[in-house]
CSV table of C-alpha atoms in Angstrom, one decimal:
chain,number,residue,atom,x,y,z
A,1,MET,CA,-0.1,0.1,0.2
A,2,ARG,CA,1.7,3.0,-1.2
A,3,SER,CA,2.2,5.8,1.7
A,4,PRO,CA,0.4,9.4,1.6
A,5,ASP,CA,2.2,11.9,0.0
A,6,PRO,CA,4.0,14.7,3.4
A,7,ARG,CA,3.7,17.7,1.9
A,8,PRO,CA,1.1,19.6,3.0
A,9,ALA,CA,-1.4,19.7,0.0
A,10,VAL,CA,-1.4,23.2,-2.1
A,11,ASP,CA,-4.3,25.4,-3.3
A,12,LEU,CA,-3.9,26.2,-6.9
A,13,ASP,CA,-6.1,29.4,-7.0
A,14,VAL,CA,-3.7,30.3,-3.9
A,15,GLY,CA,-0.7,29.5,-5.6
A,16,LEU,CA,-1.0,31.1,-8.7
A,17,ALA,CA,-2.3,34.1,-7.4
A,18,THR,CA,1.0,33.9,-5.1
A,19,GLY,CA,2.7,32.9,-8.4
A,20,PHE,CA,1.2,36.0,-10.7
A,21,TRP,CA,2.3,39.1,-7.5
A,22,LEU,CA,5.0,37.3,-6.1
A,23,PRO,CA,7.2,39.0,-9.3
A,24,ILE,CA,5.3,42.0,-9.7
A,25,TRP,CA,6.3,42.7,-6.0
A,26,ARG,CA,9.4,41.9,-6.1
A,27,ARG,CA,9.9,44.0,-10.0
A,28,PHE,CA,8.2,46.7,-8.2
A,29,ARG,CA,10.8,47.1,-4.8
A,30,LYS,CA,13.8,47.5,-7.2
A,31,ASN,CA,12.2,50.8,-8.3
A,32,ARG,CA,13.5,52.9,-5.2
A,33,LEU,CA,11.5,56.1,-6.9
A,34,GLY,CA,7.9,54.2,-6.7
A,35,VAL,CA,8.4,52.5,-2.9
A,36,ALA,CA,8.9,56.0,-1.7
A,37,SER,CA,6.2,57.9,-3.3
A,38,GLY,CA,4.3,55.5,-2.2
A,39,ILE,CA,5.7,55.4,1.6
A,40,ILE,CA,5.0,59.5,1.7
A,41,LEU,CA,1.5,58.4,0.3
A,42,MET,CA,1.3,56.2,3.1
A,43,VAL,CA,1.9,59.1,5.4
A,44,LEU,CA,-0.6,62.2,4.1
A,45,TYR,CA,-3.2,59.4,4.5
A,46,THR,CA,-2.6,58.6,7.4
A,47,LEU,CA,-2.4,61.8,8.4
A,48,ALA,CA,-5.6,62.6,6.8
A,49,VAL,CA,-7.8,59.9,8.7
A,50,PHE,CA,-6.3,61.5,11.9
A,51,ALA,CA,-6.5,65.4,10.7
A,52,PRO,CA,-8.0,66.3,14.5
A,53,PHE,CA,-5.6,64.5,16.5
A,54,PHE,CA,-2.4,65.8,14.4
A,55,SER,CA,-4.2,69.5,14.1
A,56,PRO,CA,-3.3,71.3,17.1
A,57,TYR,CA,-6.6,73.6,17.1
A,58,PRO,CA,-9.7,73.0,15.5
A,59,PHE,CA,-9.4,73.6,11.7
A,60,ASP,CA,-12.2,76.7,12.0
A,61,GLU,CA,-11.6,77.8,15.1
A,62,PHE,CA,-10.7,81.4,14.7
A,63,HIS,CA,-7.5,83.4,16.4
A,64,GLY,CA,-8.5,87.5,15.1
A,65,LYS,CA,-5.1,88.7,16.8
A,66,VAL,CA,-3.3,86.4,14.6
A,67,LYS,CA,-4.1,87.2,11.6
A,68,PHE,CA,-1.2,86.7,9.0
A,69,ALA,CA,0.9,85.2,11.5
A,70,PRO,CA,4.2,83.7,10.3
A,71,PRO,CA,4.8,79.7,11.0
A,72,GLN,CA,6.2,79.8,15.2
A,73,ARG,CA,9.6,77.6,15.3
A,74,VAL,CA,9.5,74.7,18.3
A,75,ARG,CA,12.9,75.3,19.9
A,76,VAL,CA,15.0,72.5,21.8
A,77,PHE,CA,17.6,75.6,23.0
A,78,ASP,CA,16.6,78.4,25.5
A,79,ASP,CA,19.0,82.2,24.9
A,80,GLU,CA,22.3,80.3,26.3
A,81,GLY,CA,22.4,77.6,24.1
A,82,ARG,CA,21.3,75.2,26.5
A,83,LEU,CA,19.2,72.1,25.3
A,84,THR,CA,15.7,71.9,27.1
A,85,ALA,CA,11.6,71.2,27.0
A,86,PRO,CA,10.7,71.7,23.9
A,87,PHE,CA,9.0,75.9,24.0
A,88,THR,CA,7.8,78.4,21.4
A,89,TYR,CA,8.1,82.3,22.2
A,90,ALA,CA,4.7,84.7,22.2
A,91,TYR,CA,4.5,86.5,19.4
A,92,LYS,CA,5.1,90.4,19.3
A,93,ARG,CA,3.0,92.4,17.1
A,94,GLN,CA,4.3,95.6,15.9
A,95,MET,CA,2.8,98.0,12.5
A,96,ASP,CA,5.2,98.8,9.8
A,97,PRO,CA,4.1,103.2,9.8
A,98,GLU,CA,4.4,102.9,6.1
A,99,THR,CA,2.3,100.2,4.7
A,100,LEU,CA,0.3,100.1,8.0
A,101,ALA,CA,1.1,96.2,7.8
A,102,LEU,CA,1.5,93.6,11.0
A,103,ASN,CA,4.4,92.4,10.8
A,104,TYR,CA,5.0,89.6,13.6
A,105,HIS,CA,8.7,89.0,16.0
A,106,GLU,CA,8.9,86.9,18.9
A,107,ASP,CA,8.5,88.0,22.5
A,108,ARG,CA,11.4,86.4,23.9
A,109,SER,CA,10.6,87.4,27.3
A,110,THR,CA,7.7,85.1,27.3
A,111,LYS,CA,8.1,81.5,26.4
A,112,TYR,CA,5.3,78.6,26.0
A,113,ARG,CA,6.1,74.9,27.4
A,114,VAL,CA,4.7,72.8,24.0
A,115,ARG,CA,3.3,70.0,25.5
A,116,PHE,CA,2.3,66.6,24.0
A,117,PHE,CA,-1.3,64.6,23.3
A,118,VAL,CA,-3.3,67.6,25.5
A,119,ARG,CA,-6.7,67.4,25.7
A,120,GLY,CA,-8.4,69.3,23.3
A,121,GLU,CA,-12.1,69.9,22.0
A,122,PRO,CA,-13.7,67.2,20.7
A,123,TYR,CA,-13.4,65.3,17.6
A,124,ARG,CA,-14.4,62.4,15.9
A,125,VAL,CA,-12.5,59.8,14.3
A,126,LEU,CA,-14.1,58.1,10.8
A,127,PHE,CA,-17.7,59.9,11.5
A,128,VAL,CA,-17.7,56.2,14.3
A,129,ILE,CA,-14.4,57.2,17.5
A,130,SER,CA,-15.0,60.4,19.4
A,131,ALA,CA,-11.6,61.4,21.2
A,132,THR,CA,-10.2,64.8,23.0
A,133,ARG,CA,-6.5,64.0,23.0
A,134,ARG,CA,-4.0,66.1,20.3
A,135,PHE,CA,-0.6,65.1,19.3
A,136,ILE,CA,0.7,68.6,20.4
A,137,GLY,CA,-0.5,71.9,22.3
A,138,VAL,CA,0.8,74.4,24.1
A,139,GLU,CA,0.2,75.2,27.8
A,140,GLU,CA,-2.4,77.6,28.2
A,141,GLY,CA,-2.0,81.2,27.4
A,142,GLY,CA,0.1,80.6,24.3
A,143,THR,CA,0.1,79.7,21.2
A,144,ILE,CA,1.4,77.2,18.5
A,145,PHE,CA,1.1,78.2,14.9
A,146,LEU,CA,3.7,75.8,13.4
A,147,LEU,CA,2.5,76.6,9.1
A,148,GLY,CA,1.4,80.0,10.2
A,149,THR,CA,-1.8,81.9,9.9
A,150,ASP,CA,-4.4,83.0,7.4
A,151,VAL,CA,-6.8,86.3,6.9
A,152,LEU,CA,-8.8,85.6,9.4
A,153,GLY,CA,-6.3,83.8,12.0
A,154,ARG,CA,-7.1,80.0,11.5
A,155,ASP,CA,-4.6,77.4,12.1
A,156,LEU,CA,-2.6,76.4,9.0
A,157,LEU,CA,-1.9,73.2,9.9
A,158,SER,CA,-4.7,71.9,10.8
A,159,ARG,CA,-6.6,73.5,7.9
A,160,ILE,CA,-4.4,71.3,5.5
A,161,LEU,CA,-4.5,68.5,7.3
A,162,LYS,CA,-8.3,68.5,7.4
A,163,ALA,CA,-8.5,69.9,3.8
A,164,ALA,CA,-6.7,66.2,3.1
A,165,GLN,CA,-9.4,64.2,3.8
A,166,VAL,CA,-11.2,66.3,0.3
A,167,SER,CA,-8.1,66.1,-1.3
A,168,LEU,CA,-7.0,62.5,-1.2
A,169,SER,CA,-10.8,60.8,-0.9
A,170,VAL,CA,-12.1,62.4,-3.4
A,171,PRO,CA,-9.5,60.5,-6.6
A,172,LEU,CA,-9.7,57.4,-3.6
A,173,VAL,CA,-13.6,57.6,-4.4
A,174,GLY,CA,-13.7,59.0,-7.6
A,175,THR,CA,-11.3,56.7,-9.1
A,176,PHE,CA,-13.1,53.4,-7.4
A,177,ILE,CA,-16.9,54.4,-9.0
A,178,THR,CA,-14.2,55.2,-12.5
A,179,VAL,CA,-13.0,51.6,-12.5
A,180,VAL,CA,-15.9,49.8,-11.9
A,181,LEU,CA,-17.8,51.4,-14.6
A,182,GLY,CA,-15.2,51.2,-16.7
A,183,LEU,CA,-14.7,47.4,-16.0
A,184,ILE,CA,-18.3,46.3,-16.5
A,185,LEU,CA,-19.4,48.6,-19.6
A,186,GLY,CA,-15.5,48.0,-20.7
A,187,VAL,CA,-16.1,43.8,-21.0
A,188,ALA,CA,-20.0,44.0,-21.7
A,189,SER,CA,-18.4,45.7,-24.4
A,190,GLY,CA,-15.8,43.8,-26.0
A,191,TYR,CA,-17.2,40.4,-25.2
A,192,PHE,CA,-21.0,40.5,-26.2
A,193,GLY,CA,-20.1,42.8,-29.4
A,194,GLY,CA,-23.3,44.0,-31.6
A,195,VAL,CA,-25.7,47.1,-30.4
A,196,ILE,CA,-23.8,47.2,-27.0
A,197,ASP,CA,-20.6,47.5,-28.2
A,198,ASP,CA,-21.5,50.0,-30.8
A,199,VAL,CA,-24.2,51.5,-28.2
A,200,ILE,CA,-21.4,51.6,-25.6
A,201,GLN,CA,-18.3,52.8,-27.8
A,202,ARG,CA,-20.5,55.9,-29.6
A,203,PHE,CA,-21.6,56.7,-26.3
A,204,ILE,CA,-17.8,57.1,-24.9
A,205,GLU,CA,-16.6,58.9,-27.9
A,206,LEU,CA,-19.2,61.9,-27.3
A,207,LEU,CA,-18.3,62.0,-23.8
A,208,LEU,CA,-14.0,61.8,-24.9
A,209,SER,CA,-15.4,64.8,-27.7
A,210,PHE,CA,-16.1,67.1,-24.6
A,211,PRO,CA,-13.0,69.3,-23.4
A,212,HIS,CA,-13.1,68.2,-20.3
A,213,ILE,CA,-12.6,71.6,-17.9
A,214,PRO,CA,-15.7,73.6,-19.8
A,215,LEU,CA,-18.0,69.7,-19.3
A,216,TRP,CA,-16.9,69.7,-15.4
A,217,LEU,CA,-17.4,74.2,-14.2
A,218,ALA,CA,-21.3,73.4,-17.3
A,219,LEU,CA,-21.6,70.1,-14.3
A,220,SER,CA,-20.6,71.7,-10.7
A,221,ALA,CA,-22.3,74.8,-11.8
A,222,ALA,CA,-25.4,72.8,-12.1
A,223,ILE,CA,-25.6,72.2,-8.2
A,224,PRO,CA,-28.1,74.0,-6.5
A,225,PRO,CA,-26.1,76.5,-4.4
A,226,THR,CA,-28.3,75.7,-1.6
A,227,TRP,CA,-27.1,72.3,-1.2
A,228,PRO,CA,-24.8,71.5,1.6
A,229,SER,CA,-20.8,71.0,2.0
A,230,ASN,CA,-21.9,66.9,1.9
A,231,TYR,CA,-23.8,67.5,-0.5
A,232,VAL,CA,-21.7,69.1,-3.0
A,233,TYR,CA,-18.5,66.9,-2.6
A,234,LEU,CA,-20.5,64.1,-3.5
A,235,THR,CA,-21.6,66.1,-6.4
A,236,ILE,CA,-17.9,66.4,-7.5
A,237,VAL,CA,-16.9,63.1,-7.3
A,238,ALA,CA,-19.7,62.1,-8.6
A,239,ILE,CA,-18.6,65.0,-12.2
A,240,LEU,CA,-15.5,63.5,-12.1
A,241,SER,CA,-16.1,60.1,-12.3
A,242,PHE,CA,-18.3,60.4,-15.1
A,243,ILE,CA,-16.3,62.1,-17.3
A,244,GLY,CA,-13.2,59.2,-16.5
A,245,TRP,CA,-14.3,56.2,-17.5
A,246,GLY,CA,-14.8,56.5,-21.2
A,247,GLY,CA,-11.1,55.6,-21.3
A,248,LEU,CA,-10.8,53.3,-19.3
A,249,ALA,CA,-13.6,51.0,-21.0
A,250,ARG,CA,-11.7,51.4,-24.2
A,251,VAL,CA,-8.9,49.8,-22.7
A,252,VAL,CA,-10.6,47.1,-21.7
A,253,ARG,CA,-12.7,46.3,-25.0
A,254,GLY,CA,-9.1,45.9,-26.5
A,255,LYS,CA,-8.5,43.8,-23.9
A,256,VAL,CA,-11.5,41.8,-23.8
A,257,LEU,CA,-11.4,41.9,-27.6
A,258,ALA,CA,-8.1,39.8,-27.1
A,259,TYR,CA,-7.9,37.7,-24.7
A,260,ARG,CA,-12.3,35.7,-25.9
A,261,GLY,CA,-10.2,34.1,-28.8
A,262,GLU,CA,-7.9,32.8,-26.8
A,263,GLU,CA,-8.0,28.9,-26.3
A,264,TYR,CA,-8.5,29.0,-22.6
A,265,VAL,CA,-11.7,31.2,-23.4
A,266,LEU,CA,-12.4,28.9,-26.1
A,267,ALA,CA,-12.2,25.8,-24.3
A,268,ALA,CA,-14.4,26.9,-21.1
A,269,ARG,CA,-17.4,27.7,-23.4
A,270,ALA,CA,-16.9,23.9,-25.4
A,271,ALA,CA,-17.2,23.2,-21.8
A,272,GLY,CA,-20.6,25.3,-21.0
A,273,ALA,CA,-19.9,27.7,-18.5
A,274,ARG,CA,-22.0,30.2,-18.7
A,275,ASN,CA,-20.8,34.1,-19.9
A,276,TRP,CA,-20.6,35.3,-16.2
A,277,ARG,CA,-18.2,32.3,-15.1
A,278,ILE,CA,-16.5,33.4,-18.3
A,279,ILE,CA,-16.0,36.6,-17.9
A,280,THR,CA,-15.2,37.0,-14.6
A,281,ARG,CA,-12.9,33.9,-13.8
A,282,HIS,CA,-10.6,34.9,-17.4
A,283,LEU,CA,-11.5,38.3,-18.4
A,284,VAL,CA,-11.6,40.5,-15.5
A,285,PRO,CA,-8.5,38.2,-14.7
A,286,GLY,CA,-6.4,39.2,-17.1
A,287,CYS,CA,-7.6,43.6,-17.3
A,288,LEU,CA,-7.1,43.4,-14.1
A,289,SER,CA,-3.1,45.0,-13.6
A,290,HIS,CA,-3.8,46.8,-16.2
A,291,THR,CA,-6.7,48.2,-14.9
A,292,ILE,CA,-5.2,48.6,-11.9
A,293,VAL,CA,-2.3,50.7,-13.1
A,294,VAL,CA,-4.1,52.9,-15.2
A,295,ALA,CA,-6.0,54.3,-12.6
A,296,THR,CA,-3.0,54.7,-10.4
A,297,LEU,CA,-2.5,57.0,-13.3
A,298,SER,CA,-5.6,58.8,-13.6
A,299,ILE,CA,-5.5,59.7,-10.1
A,300,PRO,CA,-3.6,62.8,-10.0
A,301,GLY,CA,-5.5,63.9,-12.4
A,302,ILE,CA,-9.0,63.7,-10.4
A,303,ILE,CA,-6.8,65.7,-7.9
A,304,LEU,CA,-6.2,68.6,-10.2
A,305,GLY,CA,-9.2,68.4,-11.7
A,306,GLU,CA,-11.2,69.2,-8.4
A,307,SER,CA,-8.4,71.7,-6.8
A,308,ALA,CA,-9.3,73.6,-9.9
A,309,LEU,CA,-13.0,72.8,-9.2
A,310,SER,CA,-12.3,74.0,-5.6
A,311,TYR,CA,-10.3,77.3,-7.1
A,312,LEU,CA,-12.6,78.3,-8.8
A,313,GLY,CA,-15.6,78.1,-6.4
A,314,VAL,CA,-17.6,75.7,-8.6
A,315,GLY,CA,-16.2,72.7,-6.1
A,316,VAL,CA,-16.0,72.0,-2.4
A,317,THR,CA,-17.4,74.9,-0.9
A,318,PRO,CA,-17.6,76.7,3.1
A,319,PRO,CA,-17.6,75.0,5.7
A,320,MET,CA,-15.8,71.9,4.4
A,321,THR,CA,-12.4,72.7,2.5
A,322,SER,CA,-9.9,71.2,0.6
A,323,TRP,CA,-6.0,72.3,-0.7
A,324,GLY,CA,-8.2,74.1,-4.5
A,325,VAL,CA,-9.9,75.9,-1.5
A,326,LEU,CA,-6.5,77.2,0.5
A,327,ILE,CA,-5.1,78.6,-2.9
A,328,LYS,CA,-8.0,80.9,-3.3
A,329,ASP,CA,-5.7,83.2,-0.8
A,330,ALA,CA,-2.9,83.1,-2.3
A,331,THR,CA,-3.7,83.9,-5.9
A,332,SER,CA,-2.7,88.0,-5.9
A,333,ILE,CA,1.3,88.9,-5.6
A,334,HIS,CA,1.2,90.6,-2.8
A,335,ALA,CA,0.0,87.8,-0.5
A,336,ILE,CA,2.9,85.3,-2.1
A,337,VAL,CA,5.5,88.0,-1.3
A,338,ARG,CA,4.6,89.2,2.1
A,339,HIS,CA,2.5,86.0,2.8
A,340,VAL,CA,4.5,82.5,1.6
A,341,TRP,CA,3.3,80.2,4.1
A,342,LEU,CA,0.0,80.8,2.3
A,343,THR,CA,1.7,78.4,-1.0
A,344,ILE,CA,1.7,75.6,1.1
A,345,PRO,CA,-1.5,74.1,0.3
A,346,GLY,CA,-0.7,74.2,-3.7
A,347,LEU,CA,3.1,72.1,-2.8
A,348,MET,CA,0.8,69.7,-0.7
A,349,ILE,CA,-1.0,69.2,-4.6
A,350,THR,CA,2.1,69.2,-6.3
A,351,VAL,CA,3.9,66.2,-3.9
A,352,THR,CA,0.6,63.9,-4.2
A,353,VAL,CA,0.1,64.5,-7.8
A,354,LEU,CA,4.2,64.2,-8.1
A,355,CYS,CA,4.0,60.7,-5.7
A,356,PHE,CA,0.9,59.5,-7.5
A,357,ASN,CA,2.8,59.6,-11.4
A,358,PHE,CA,6.1,58.0,-9.6
A,359,LEU,CA,3.8,55.5,-8.5
A,360,GLY,CA,1.4,54.7,-11.7
A,361,ASP,CA,5.5,54.4,-14.1
A,362,ALA,CA,6.0,51.9,-11.4
A,363,ILE,CA,3.0,49.5,-11.1
A,364,ARG,CA,3.3,49.6,-14.9
A,365,ASP,CA,7.2,48.9,-15.5
A,366,ALA,CA,5.9,45.7,-12.8
A,367,VAL,CA,3.3,44.8,-14.3
A,368,ASP,CA,4.9,44.8,-17.9
A,369,PRO,CA,8.7,45.0,-18.0
A,370,PHE,CA,8.4,45.2,-21.5
A,371,ALA,CA,6.7,48.4,-22.2
A,372,THR,CA,8.2,51.2,-23.2
């Protein structure tokens, strides 16, 4: 009698999945720029998710006496050069007699200790978890504006972190909807053909024939001005998703047209497999890697689209905020020259878009190393 094989049984599907994704992961790790971009994006999304915790103040809290205040430095050495606990100096305001502008200087006679994990205004994380602790703060009577304040005296760091929740979530939600629409309609168009293919492709051609920015503006202008901010947010996501799925659907259609004539698809059909099984087990997995690449590379466009709409005043509106809304405070040469810290939201958009582009290029090279 033959003894049983002592080796553990291997799940064929798991083995195939591991054999497919493991080489991709190894090739991706060799791209240092892509890995660094992925790490930066994970840090940004972590800060966005826990924005109230990392914010020194509520994003809408006013400090009327420190409008357009420059960033405060956190010091760890006292005036005599000795190492001490972190502290900040108080602001000292002076009016320029010529321009009548307020200038801020450090009042070295008054210092305030920097505190960590301090109690503050209550907030919610992910709309569920209630908390009051904040990562950084200052003892009573002092202020800590690490990135300065805006025209109304609101802490810019707190507003940037709050705005990141919108500016970083819109592309993810929008891309998810784009991928779902692109996959469903692209697979249906390529697999079934005939009238279904003609209708879908003609609609895509009509959609792609309009310039994106005027179409964004036209659809956004149709949003009633009385709508709450959360409704406007969802509408912006829908608009950006509705415009972006056409290109992906055409690419998926081309892939499906190539795959549906392969032997394994013909064998499945001859064995009596239903269309749903052929699509989900053979066609969609074949398009998945390319879809991930297209989705990653399309995220920067959605970020720029949301920022442009918010900057023009037809996107996200107060009290909700985004990086595009914050950029509006730095639209004049006077603001840029005298209050350069107001341009930091624009820097955040630039860094995020570059990181997504580098990450998308790295994923593309990892998925298809022979692509030119």
